[in-house]
Short mmCIF file of C-alpha atoms in Angstrom, two decimals:
data_model
loop_
_atom_site.label_atom_id
_atom_site.label_comp_id
_atom_site.label_asym_id
_atom_site.label_seq_id
_atom_site.Cartn_x
_atom_site.Cartn_y
_atom_site.Cartn_z
CA SER A 166 -24.31 5.00 -30.93
CA ALA A 167 -21.44 2.55 -31.12
CA ARG A 168 -19.43 5.09 -33.08
CA ASP A 169 -19.87 7.69 -30.32
CA VAL A 170 -18.85 5.21 -27.65
CA ALA A 171 -15.75 4.23 -29.63
CA ARG A 172 -14.84 7.92 -30.12
CA ILE A 173 -15.35 8.72 -26.43
CA LEU A 174 -13.23 5.73 -25.39
CA ALA A 175 -10.48 6.70 -27.84
CA GLU A 176 -10.47 10.26 -26.46
CA ALA A 177 -10.33 8.98 -22.90
CA GLU A 178 -7.44 6.64 -23.72
CA HIS A 179 -5.59 9.50 -25.42
CA SER A 180 -6.11 11.74 -22.39
CA LEU A 181 -4.96 9.00 -20.04
CA ALA A 182 -1.84 8.40 -22.14
CA SER A 183 -1.02 12.11 -21.91
CA LEU A 184 -1.52 12.09 -18.15
CA ARG A 185 0.67 8.99 -17.65
CA GLN A 186 3.74 11.17 -18.02
CA GLU A 187 2.68 12.99 -14.85
CA PHE A 188 1.97 9.85 -12.80
CA PRO A 189 5.45 9.55 -11.24
CA ALA A 190 5.27 13.15 -9.99
CA TRP A 191 1.79 12.55 -8.59
CA MET A 192 2.96 9.42 -6.82
CA ALA A 193 5.96 11.26 -5.39
CA SER A 194 3.55 13.88 -4.03
CA GLU A 195 1.31 11.16 -2.54
CA LEU A 196 4.36 9.58 -0.92
CA SER A 197 5.45 12.92 0.53
CA GLU A 198 2.00 13.37 2.07
CA LEU A 199 2.12 9.83 3.45
CA GLU A 200 5.48 10.51 5.06
CA SER A 201 4.10 13.65 6.72
CA VAL A 202 1.20 11.65 8.12
CA LEU A 203 3.66 9.02 9.37
CA GLN A 204 5.60 11.69 11.27
CA HIS A 205 2.34 12.84 12.85
CA TYR A 206 1.52 9.22 13.74
CA LYS A 207 4.91 8.79 15.43
CA THR A 208 4.17 11.70 17.78
CA GLY A 209 1.55 9.50 19.42
CA ALA A 210 -1.26 11.84 18.41
CA GLU A 211 -4.69 10.42 19.13
CA ASP A 212 -5.77 10.79 15.50
CA GLY A 213 -2.46 9.38 14.20
CA PRO A 214 -3.58 5.77 13.61
CA HIS A 215 -6.76 6.86 11.82
CA LEU A 216 -4.95 9.40 9.62
CA LEU A 217 -2.22 6.92 8.78
CA PHE A 218 -4.75 4.25 7.82
CA ARG A 219 -6.66 6.73 5.62
CA LYS A 220 -3.52 7.92 3.83
CA VAL A 221 -2.23 4.38 3.27
CA HIS A 222 -5.70 3.42 2.02
CA ASP A 223 -5.61 6.36 -0.40
CA MET A 224 -2.11 5.37 -1.52
CA ARG A 225 -3.36 1.85 -2.20
CA GLY A 226 -5.99 3.13 -4.62
CA HIS A 227 -3.91 5.86 -6.19
CA ALA A 228 -0.92 3.62 -6.80
CA ALA A 229 -2.95 1.15 -8.83
CA THR A 230 -4.73 3.92 -10.73
CA LEU A 231 -1.52 5.82 -11.43
CA GLY A 232 0.35 2.81 -12.78
CA PHE A 233 2.26 1.52 -9.76
CA PRO A 234 0.51 -1.78 -8.96
CA LEU A 235 3.26 -3.15 -6.72
CA ALA A 236 3.28 0.04 -4.63
CA GLY A 237 -0.47 -0.41 -4.34
CA ARG A 238 0.00 -4.00 -3.25
CA ALA A 239 2.50 -2.96 -0.57
CA ALA A 240 0.08 -0.26 0.63
CA ASP A 241 -2.74 -2.81 0.63
CA ASN A 242 -0.73 -5.10 2.88
CA LEU A 243 0.00 -2.23 5.27
CA CYS A 244 -3.73 -1.36 5.31
CA LYS A 245 -4.50 -4.93 6.32
CA LEU A 246 -1.95 -4.74 9.14
CA LEU A 247 -3.23 -1.40 10.39
CA ASP A 248 -6.76 -2.75 10.33
CA ALA A 249 -5.97 -6.09 11.99
CA LEU A 250 -3.54 -5.06 14.72
CA GLN A 251 -3.97 -2.64 17.57
CA ARG A 252 -0.35 -1.56 17.15
CA VAL A 253 1.79 -2.21 14.10
CA PRO A 254 5.52 -2.12 14.86
CA ASP A 255 7.10 1.06 13.53
CA SER A 256 9.72 -1.07 11.79
CA ALA A 257 7.00 -2.86 9.80
CA ILE A 258 5.44 0.45 8.78
CA GLU A 259 8.84 1.83 7.77
CA THR A 260 9.65 -1.31 5.77
CA HIS A 261 6.41 -0.98 3.82
CA LEU A 262 7.04 2.70 3.14
CA HIS A 263 10.62 2.03 2.12
CA THR A 264 9.41 -0.51 -0.41
CA ILE A 265 6.84 1.97 -1.76
CA ARG A 266 9.56 4.66 -1.97
CA ILE A 267 11.81 2.36 -4.01
CA ILE A 268 9.02 1.36 -6.39
CA ILE A 269 8.08 4.98 -7.01
CA ARG A 270 11.67 6.26 -7.21
CA GLU A 271 12.58 3.57 -9.72
CA LYS A 272 9.28 4.08 -11.59
CA ILE A 273 8.47 0.37 -11.44
CA SER A 274 5.15 0.11 -13.19
CA ILE A 275 5.06 -3.58 -14.06
CA GLN A 276 3.48 -6.18 -11.80
CA ASP A 277 6.13 -8.83 -12.33
CA HIS A 278 9.32 -6.83 -11.75
CA PRO A 279 11.52 -9.54 -10.17
CA VAL A 280 13.06 -7.53 -7.33
CA ALA A 281 10.05 -5.37 -6.45
CA LEU A 282 7.71 -8.35 -6.59
CA GLU A 283 9.95 -10.28 -4.21
CA MET A 284 10.00 -7.31 -1.84
CA VAL A 285 6.20 -7.11 -1.85
CA ILE A 286 5.83 -10.86 -1.33
CA SER A 287 8.18 -10.59 1.65
CA LEU A 288 6.01 -7.79 3.09
CA GLU A 289 2.94 -9.96 2.69
CA ASP A 290 4.71 -12.83 4.47
CA LEU A 291 5.72 -10.44 7.26
CA GLY A 292 2.13 -9.23 7.55
CA GLN A 293 0.79 -12.76 7.86
CA LYS A 294 3.35 -13.58 10.55
CA LEU A 295 2.56 -10.42 12.56
CA ILE A 296 -1.16 -11.10 12.41
CA GLN A 297 -0.65 -14.75 13.37
CA LYS A 298 1.59 -13.73 16.27
CA ALA A 299 -1.11 -11.34 17.52
CA LEU A 300 -3.76 -14.06 17.22
CA ASP A 301 -1.57 -16.52 19.10
CA ALA A 302 -0.91 -13.99 21.86
CA SER A 303 -4.62 -13.26 22.13
CA GLN A 304 -5.46 -16.95 22.40
CA ALA A 305 -2.70 -17.49 24.97
CA ALA A 306 -4.01 -14.57 27.03
CA LYS A 307 -7.42 -16.21 27.05
CA GLY A 308 -5.83 -19.44 28.28
CA SER A 309 -6.81 -21.54 25.30
CA LYS A 310 -4.69 -23.32 22.77
CA PRO A 311 -4.53 -21.46 19.46
CA PRO A 312 -5.76 -23.39 16.45
CA SER A 313 -3.04 -24.95 14.34
CA VAL A 314 -2.48 -23.89 10.76
CA GLU A 315 -3.81 -27.26 9.57
CA GLU A 316 -7.15 -26.86 11.36
#
């Protein structure tokens, strides 16, 4: 019945509100795991790129669910880079993780935080430039002119 649905939703919202207090600790734990995977990746291990992508992908989903949408957006951008490029510069990976660390450390849970939002937008711009650079290099290697942005 509608009354049962309303009661169940109210109970779920109450439970979620109680759990929200634990979200920063959960995100810190997720970040710690991500940093361990990054260290493994840096060793050049064969499974490093796959494990890093999976952990960043998990972080993307968990961050949004646990109330850190900008950390999720930064992780999403890193996922896109890891998926699009054969090799993402370590500095780009570190910059994304540094941004995520700051957002979690400062407990920034709003989507329009002026500083954090600017940091994430800058990461997205960096990601677009890295992908475009890789596309241009690929086109140049094939001996053809890369398409212009206007095309």
